[in-house]
Coordinates of C-alpha atoms in Angstrom, one line a residue:
F29 CA -19.3 -56.3 -161.2
A30 CA -18.0 -56.5 -157.6
L31 CA -14.5 -56.5 -158.9
Q32 CA -15.2 -53.6 -161.2
S33 CA -16.6 -51.6 -158.2
A34 CA -13.6 -52.5 -156.0
I35 CA -11.1 -51.3 -158.6
A36 CA -13.0 -48.1 -159.2
Q37 CA -13.1 -47.3 -155.5
E38 CA -9.4 -48.2 -155.1
I39 CA -8.5 -45.8 -157.9
A40 CA -10.6 -43.0 -156.3
E41 CA -8.9 -43.5 -153.0
T42 CA -5.4 -43.6 -154.5
L43 CA -6.2 -40.3 -156.3
Q44 CA -7.7 -38.9 -153.1
A45 CA -10.9 -38.2 -155.0
T46 CA -14.1 -37.5 -153.1
I47 CA -16.9 -40.0 -154.0
S48 CA -20.4 -38.7 -153.3
P49 CA -23.0 -41.1 -151.8
E50 CA -24.8 -41.2 -155.1
E51 CA -21.6 -42.1 -157.0
R52 CA -20.8 -44.8 -154.4
A53 CA -24.3 -46.3 -154.8
Q54 CA -23.8 -46.2 -158.6
L55 CA -20.5 -48.2 -158.2
D56 CA -22.2 -50.8 -156.1
T57 CA -25.2 -51.3 -158.4
V58 CA -25.4 -54.5 -160.4
P59 CA -27.1 -53.6 -163.7
T60 CA -28.2 -57.1 -164.6
V61 CA -27.7 -60.7 -163.4
V62 CA -27.9 -62.0 -166.9
I63 CA -24.4 -61.8 -168.4
A64 CA -25.6 -62.5 -171.9
A65 CA -27.8 -59.4 -171.6
Y66 CA -25.0 -57.3 -170.4
D67 CA -22.8 -58.5 -173.2
D68 CA -25.4 -57.4 -175.8
Y69 CA -25.7 -54.1 -174.0
I70 CA -22.0 -53.4 -174.2
R71 CA -21.9 -54.3 -177.9
A72 CA -24.9 -52.0 -178.6
R73 CA -23.3 -49.2 -176.6
A74 CA -20.1 -49.5 -178.6
L75 CA -22.1 -49.3 -181.9
L76 CA -24.0 -46.2 -180.8
G77 CA -20.8 -44.5 -179.7
S78 CA -19.3 -44.8 -183.2
F79 CA -17.5 -41.8 -184.6
F80 CA -19.8 -41.8 -187.6
L81 CA -23.0 -43.5 -186.8
R82 CA -24.6 -45.3 -189.8
Y83 CA -28.2 -46.3 -189.9
E84 CA -27.4 -50.0 -190.1
Q85 CA -25.4 -49.7 -186.9
I86 CA -28.5 -48.2 -185.2
E87 CA -30.5 -51.2 -186.4
Q88 CA -27.9 -53.6 -185.1
A89 CA -27.8 -51.9 -181.7
I90 CA -31.7 -52.1 -181.5
D91 CA -31.6 -55.8 -182.3
L92 CA -29.0 -56.4 -179.5
L93 CA -30.9 -54.3 -177.0
R94 CA -34.2 -56.0 -177.8
G95 CA -32.4 -59.3 -177.0
A96 CA -30.9 -57.9 -173.8
T97 CA -34.2 -56.6 -172.5
E98 CA -36.0 -59.9 -173.4
A99 CA -33.3 -61.8 -171.5
D100 CA -33.8 -59.6 -168.5
S101 CA -37.0 -57.5 -168.5
D102 CA -35.7 -55.7 -165.3
F103 CA -32.5 -54.4 -167.0
A104 CA -33.2 -50.7 -166.6
D105 CA -30.0 -49.6 -168.3
G106 CA -30.8 -51.9 -171.2
W107 CA -34.2 -50.2 -171.6
A108 CA -32.7 -46.8 -171.3
L109 CA -30.1 -47.5 -174.0
L110 CA -32.8 -49.0 -176.2
S111 CA -34.7 -45.7 -175.9
R112 CA -31.6 -43.8 -176.9
A113 CA -31.1 -46.1 -179.9
H114 CA -34.7 -45.4 -181.1
S115 CA -34.1 -41.7 -180.6
E116 CA -31.1 -41.9 -182.9
Q117 CA -33.2 -43.9 -185.3
V118 CA -35.8 -41.0 -185.4
K119 CA -33.0 -38.5 -186.0
K120 CA -31.7 -40.5 -189.0
L121 CA -35.0 -41.3 -190.5
R122 CA -36.0 -37.7 -190.6
E123 CA -33.1 -37.2 -193.1
F124 CA -34.6 -39.6 -195.6
D125 CA -37.6 -39.5 -198.0
D126 CA -41.0 -40.8 -197.3
R127 CA -40.3 -42.5 -193.9
E128 CA -43.2 -41.0 -191.9
S129 CA -44.6 -44.3 -190.8
E130 CA -41.2 -45.6 -189.6
I131 CA -40.6 -42.3 -187.8
E132 CA -43.9 -42.7 -186.0
Q133 CA -43.1 -46.3 -185.0
A134 CA -39.5 -45.4 -183.8
T135 CA -41.0 -42.5 -181.8
I136 CA -43.4 -44.9 -180.1
D137 CA -40.6 -47.4 -179.5
A138 CA -38.4 -44.7 -177.9
E139 CA -41.2 -43.6 -175.6
T140 CA -42.1 -47.1 -174.6
A141 CA -38.5 -48.1 -173.8
L142 CA -38.0 -44.8 -171.9
A143 CA -41.2 -45.4 -169.9
T144 CA -40.0 -48.8 -168.8
A145 CA -36.6 -47.4 -167.8
R146 CA -38.3 -44.7 -165.8
Q147 CA -40.5 -47.3 -164.0
L148 CA -37.5 -49.5 -163.2
N149 CA -34.9 -46.8 -162.2
P150 CA -36.4 -43.2 -162.5
D151 CA -33.3 -41.5 -161.0
G152 CA -30.7 -43.6 -162.8
V153 CA -28.1 -41.8 -164.8
E154 CA -28.7 -43.9 -167.9
T155 CA -32.5 -43.2 -167.7
L156 CA -31.8 -39.5 -167.4
K157 CA -29.4 -39.6 -170.3
A158 CA -32.0 -41.4 -172.4
E159 CA -34.6 -38.9 -171.4
G160 CA -32.3 -36.0 -172.4
R161 CA -31.6 -37.6 -175.8
F162 CA -35.3 -38.2 -176.3
Y163 CA -36.2 -34.6 -175.6
Q164 CA -33.3 -33.3 -177.8
E165 CA -33.7 -35.5 -180.9
V166 CA -37.4 -36.6 -180.9
E167 CA -39.2 -33.8 -179.2
K168 CA -36.7 -31.0 -180.2
D169 CA -37.1 -29.6 -176.7
S170 CA -33.7 -28.2 -175.7
V171 CA -34.9 -26.9 -172.3
N172 CA -36.1 -30.2 -171.0
A173 CA -33.2 -32.0 -172.7
M174 CA -30.8 -29.9 -170.7
R175 CA -32.8 -30.3 -167.5
S176 CA -32.6 -34.1 -167.7
L177 CA -28.9 -34.0 -168.6
D178 CA -28.2 -31.6 -165.7
E179 CA -29.8 -34.2 -163.4
A180 CA -27.7 -37.0 -164.9
L181 CA -24.5 -34.9 -164.4
A182 CA -25.5 -34.1 -160.8
A183 CA -25.7 -37.8 -160.2
V184 CA -22.5 -38.7 -161.9
P185 CA -20.4 -35.5 -162.5
N186 CA -17.7 -37.4 -164.5
D187 CA -19.8 -39.2 -167.0
S188 CA -18.3 -38.4 -170.4
E189 CA -21.4 -39.3 -172.4
T190 CA -23.6 -36.9 -170.4
L191 CA -21.0 -34.1 -171.0
L192 CA -21.0 -35.0 -174.7
Y193 CA -24.8 -34.9 -175.0
Q194 CA -25.0 -31.6 -173.1
S195 CA -22.4 -30.1 -175.5
M196 CA -24.6 -31.1 -178.4
V197 CA -27.5 -29.2 -176.9
H198 CA -25.2 -26.2 -176.2
L199 CA -24.0 -26.3 -179.9
Q200 CA -27.7 -26.3 -181.1
L201 CA -28.2 -23.2 -178.9
Q202 CA -25.0 -21.6 -180.3
Q203 CA -23.5 -21.7 -176.8
I204 CA -20.0 -22.5 -178.1
E205 CA -18.0 -21.8 -175.0
Q206 CA -20.2 -24.0 -172.8
A207 CA -20.0 -26.8 -175.4
L208 CA -16.2 -26.5 -175.4
D209 CA -15.9 -26.6 -171.7
N210 CA -18.0 -29.8 -171.6
L211 CA -16.1 -31.4 -174.4
E212 CA -12.7 -30.7 -172.9
K213 CA -13.9 -32.3 -169.7
A214 CA -15.3 -35.3 -171.6
Y215 CA -12.1 -35.8 -173.6
A216 CA -10.0 -35.7 -170.4
I217 CA -12.2 -38.4 -169.0
D218 CA -12.5 -40.6 -172.1
S219 CA -9.8 -39.7 -174.7
G220 CA -10.4 -43.0 -176.6
N221 CA -14.0 -42.0 -177.6
G222 CA -13.8 -41.0 -181.3
L223 CA -17.1 -39.1 -181.2
V224 CA -15.9 -36.9 -178.3
A225 CA -12.6 -36.2 -180.1
Y226 CA -14.5 -35.3 -183.3
A227 CA -17.0 -33.1 -181.5
L228 CA -14.1 -31.3 -179.6
S229 CA -12.2 -30.6 -182.9
F230 CA -15.4 -29.3 -184.4
A231 CA -16.1 -27.0 -181.5
Y232 CA -12.5 -25.7 -181.6
E233 CA -12.9 -24.9 -185.3
L234 CA -16.4 -23.3 -184.8
S235 CA -15.0 -21.0 -182.1
G236 CA -12.0 -20.0 -184.1
R237 CA -9.6 -21.4 -181.5
Y238 CA -7.1 -22.6 -184.2
A239 CA -4.0 -22.8 -182.0
E240 CA -5.8 -25.1 -179.6
L241 CA -7.1 -27.2 -182.5
A242 CA -3.6 -27.5 -184.0
A243 CA -2.2 -28.7 -180.6
F244 CA -5.1 -31.1 -180.3
Y245 CA -4.3 -32.6 -183.7
E246 CA -0.6 -32.9 -182.8
R247 CA -1.7 -34.8 -179.6
L248 CA -3.8 -37.2 -181.7
L249 CA -0.9 -37.7 -184.1
D250 CA 1.4 -38.6 -181.2
L251 CA -1.2 -41.3 -180.1
D252 CA -1.5 -42.7 -183.6
P253 CA 1.5 -41.8 -185.8
D254 CA 0.1 -43.6 -188.9
R255 CA -2.7 -41.1 -189.2
T256 CA -0.3 -38.8 -191.0
H257 CA -3.0 -36.5 -192.3
L258 CA -3.4 -35.1 -188.8
G259 CA 0.1 -33.6 -189.0
V260 CA -1.0 -31.7 -192.2
E261 CA -4.2 -30.6 -190.5
A262 CA -2.2 -29.3 -187.5
L263 CA 0.0 -27.2 -189.7
Y264 CA -3.1 -25.9 -191.6
Y265 CA -4.6 -24.6 -188.3
R266 CA -1.2 -23.2 -187.2
F267 CA -1.2 -21.2 -190.5
L268 CA -4.9 -20.0 -189.9
D269 CA -3.9 -19.0 -186.4
D270 CA -0.9 -16.7 -187.3
G271 CA -1.4 -16.1 -191.0
S272 CA 2.4 -15.9 -191.6
L273 CA 4.2 -16.9 -194.8
E274 CA 6.5 -19.1 -192.8
S275 CA 3.5 -21.1 -191.4
F276 CA 2.0 -21.4 -194.9
Q277 CA 5.3 -22.7 -196.3
A278 CA 5.7 -25.2 -193.5
Y279 CA 2.1 -26.4 -194.2
E280 CA 2.8 -26.6 -198.0
R281 CA 6.0 -28.6 -197.4
A282 CA 4.2 -31.0 -195.1
L283 CA 1.5 -31.7 -197.6
A284 CA 3.9 -32.3 -200.4
S285 CA 5.9 -34.8 -198.3
V286 CA 3.1 -36.4 -196.3
R287 CA 3.7 -40.2 -195.8
R288 CA 0.7 -42.1 -197.3
T289 CA -0.3 -44.9 -194.9
D290 CA -3.4 -47.1 -194.6
E291 CA -4.6 -44.7 -191.9
C292 CA -3.9 -41.6 -193.8
D293 CA -7.3 -40.1 -194.9
P294 CA -7.2 -39.4 -198.7
R295 CA -10.1 -36.9 -198.5
T296 CA -8.3 -34.8 -195.9
I297 CA -5.2 -34.7 -198.1
Q298 CA -7.3 -33.7 -201.1
N299 CA -9.1 -31.0 -199.1
N300 CA -5.7 -29.5 -198.2
E301 CA -4.4 -29.8 -201.8
M302 CA -7.4 -27.6 -202.7
V303 CA -6.6 -25.1 -200.0
I304 CA -2.9 -24.9 -201.1
A305 CA -4.1 -24.4 -204.8
M306 CA -6.5 -21.6 -203.7
F307 CA -3.8 -19.7 -201.8
N308 CA -1.4 -20.1 -204.8
G309 CA -4.0 -19.0 -207.3
E310 CA -3.7 -22.4 -209.2
F311 CA -7.3 -23.0 -210.3
D312 CA -6.5 -26.0 -212.5
A313 CA -4.8 -27.8 -209.6
Y314 CA -7.8 -27.0 -207.4
A315 CA -10.3 -28.4 -209.9
E316 CA -8.2 -31.5 -210.4
A317 CA -8.1 -32.2 -206.6
W318 CA -11.8 -31.6 -206.4
A319 CA -12.6 -34.0 -209.2
G320 CA -10.6 -36.8 -207.7
K321 CA -12.3 -36.3 -204.3
W322 CA -15.8 -36.2 -205.5
D323 CA -15.5 -38.9 -208.2
R324 CA -14.7 -41.3 -205.3
H325 CA -17.5 -39.8 -203.2
H326 CA -20.0 -40.5 -206.0
A327 CA -18.8 -44.1 -206.3
G328 CA -19.2 -44.6 -202.5
H329 CA -22.9 -43.6 -202.6
G330 CA -23.9 -45.8 -205.6
N331 CA -27.4 -44.9 -206.8
W332 CA -28.5 -42.8 -203.7
A333 CA -28.5 -39.1 -203.4
C334 CA -25.9 -37.4 -201.2
P335 CA -27.0 -33.9 -200.2
A336 CA -23.6 -32.8 -199.1
Q337 CA -22.1 -33.9 -202.4
I338 CA -24.8 -32.1 -204.5
N339 CA -24.2 -28.9 -202.6
D340 CA -20.5 -29.1 -203.2
E341 CA -21.1 -29.8 -206.8
A342 CA -23.2 -26.7 -207.1
N343 CA -20.5 -24.6 -205.4
H344 CA -17.8 -26.0 -207.6
A345 CA -19.9 -25.5 -210.8
N346 CA -20.2 -21.8 -209.7
L347 CA -16.4 -21.5 -209.5
L348 CA -16.0 -23.1 -212.9
L349 CA -18.4 -20.6 -214.4
R350 CA -16.5 -17.7 -212.8
N351 CA -13.3 -19.1 -214.2
G352 CA -14.7 -19.5 -217.7
D353 CA -15.0 -23.3 -217.9
I354 CA -18.6 -23.3 -219.0
E355 CA -18.7 -26.8 -220.5
Q356 CA -17.4 -28.5 -217.4
A357 CA -19.7 -26.4 -215.2
R358 CA -22.7 -27.5 -217.2
A359 CA -21.7 -31.1 -217.0
I360 CA -21.4 -30.9 -213.2
I361 CA -24.7 -29.1 -212.9
A362 CA -26.3 -31.9 -214.9
T363 CA -24.8 -34.5 -212.6
A364 CA -25.9 -32.6 -209.5
R365 CA -29.5 -32.4 -210.9
E366 CA -29.5 -36.1 -211.7
S367 CA -28.3 -36.9 -208.2
S368 CA -30.9 -34.6 -206.6
A369 CA -33.7 -36.6 -208.2
R370 CA -32.5 -39.8 -206.6
P371 CA -34.1 -41.0 -203.3
Y372 CA -32.6 -39.9 -200.0
T373 CA -32.3 -43.1 -198.0
E374 CA -30.1 -44.7 -195.2
M375 CA -27.4 -44.9 -197.9
S376 CA -27.4 -41.0 -198.2
M377 CA -25.1 -40.9 -195.2
C378 CA -23.6 -37.4 -195.7
T379 CA -26.6 -35.4 -194.7
F380 CA -27.1 -31.8 -195.6
D381 CA -30.0 -29.3 -195.8
R382 CA -31.4 -29.7 -199.3
A383 CA -32.7 -26.1 -199.3
A384 CA -29.1 -25.0 -199.6
F385 CA -28.4 -26.4 -203.1
F386 CA -31.7 -26.3 -205.1
P387 CA -31.6 -22.5 -205.5
K388 CA -28.0 -22.6 -206.7
L389 CA -28.8 -25.2 -209.3
D390 CA -31.8 -23.3 -210.5
F391 CA -29.9 -20.1 -210.7
M392 CA -27.0 -21.6 -212.7
S393 CA -29.4 -23.4 -215.0
G394 CA -30.8 -20.0 -216.1
D395 CA -33.9 -19.7 -213.9
P396 CA -33.2 -16.9 -211.3
V397 CA -36.9 -16.3 -210.6
L398 CA -37.4 -19.9 -209.5
A399 CA -34.1 -19.7 -207.5

């Protein structure tokens, strides 16, 4: 930890950066004297920072952090991260069926861990981040969440995680520009964080800043040339930005000739095949790409319901009905209805608001009054 602090200070001096007294104190702080506890903490932090956080990863992180805080009961950052893990657990459990007792227990666990972190280090940046996350995800209190995160950012202005969490609150409040500003700062600080990169791309799309999103995908492709689907995505957003025939043709050529690698995302390719087919008025090609994409999606979920999948099935069945393919549409509606009757569990990873698809299925099944 002493070496880590010395390196950080040397970098700051070389860059002629001004370090506040609070930041200098943070650099000199030793989080724990138990190295095994710190190792578990780092592993848990990596799990919770995953680009797509699965329920089993949350459980693994909780197990690691319980071990870390048992090994060192004075490990304030460990308790703070444990509270954040339980807040993430509450968020996930709310998406599943009949998990009220588990939600109640996870809420208690999040509160208990947060109370311990506050007792040990009330003004610590990790404590304040945990507090913000608790307010945001458990209490659904955006005002207090932002207040805690503001305090965390005041203590350490260049903390990419705080900027990320603040951006999530901004997005919930439809404050897109503020979210973008935070995410661009967070990405500049920590470009290797997959969740930050994903959130930034999402915010660019949400705000309609397609030229910047295209440039962002090109930058990501330069960093990882085997993720060849990013080149196609970049050209798609170039086309959305200027709407020219030349841009569309460049996008179409790139999709037709894309190099398929182990890192190339097949779903992204299929999504773009559907877009090209839509613009060219080729409904059969669109339906074929859709079927391949969602057949694999079904297989990935096994016997659990996937709300995002069911909603897409309802939308696609509607397109089939409008294009005269009644038999195929009815088959897809039947599949969607069967899926919607299955339980929503931690295996239902692609979450979506169920209220969005039940009216569609009822309407297409001939019951407009119920819909």
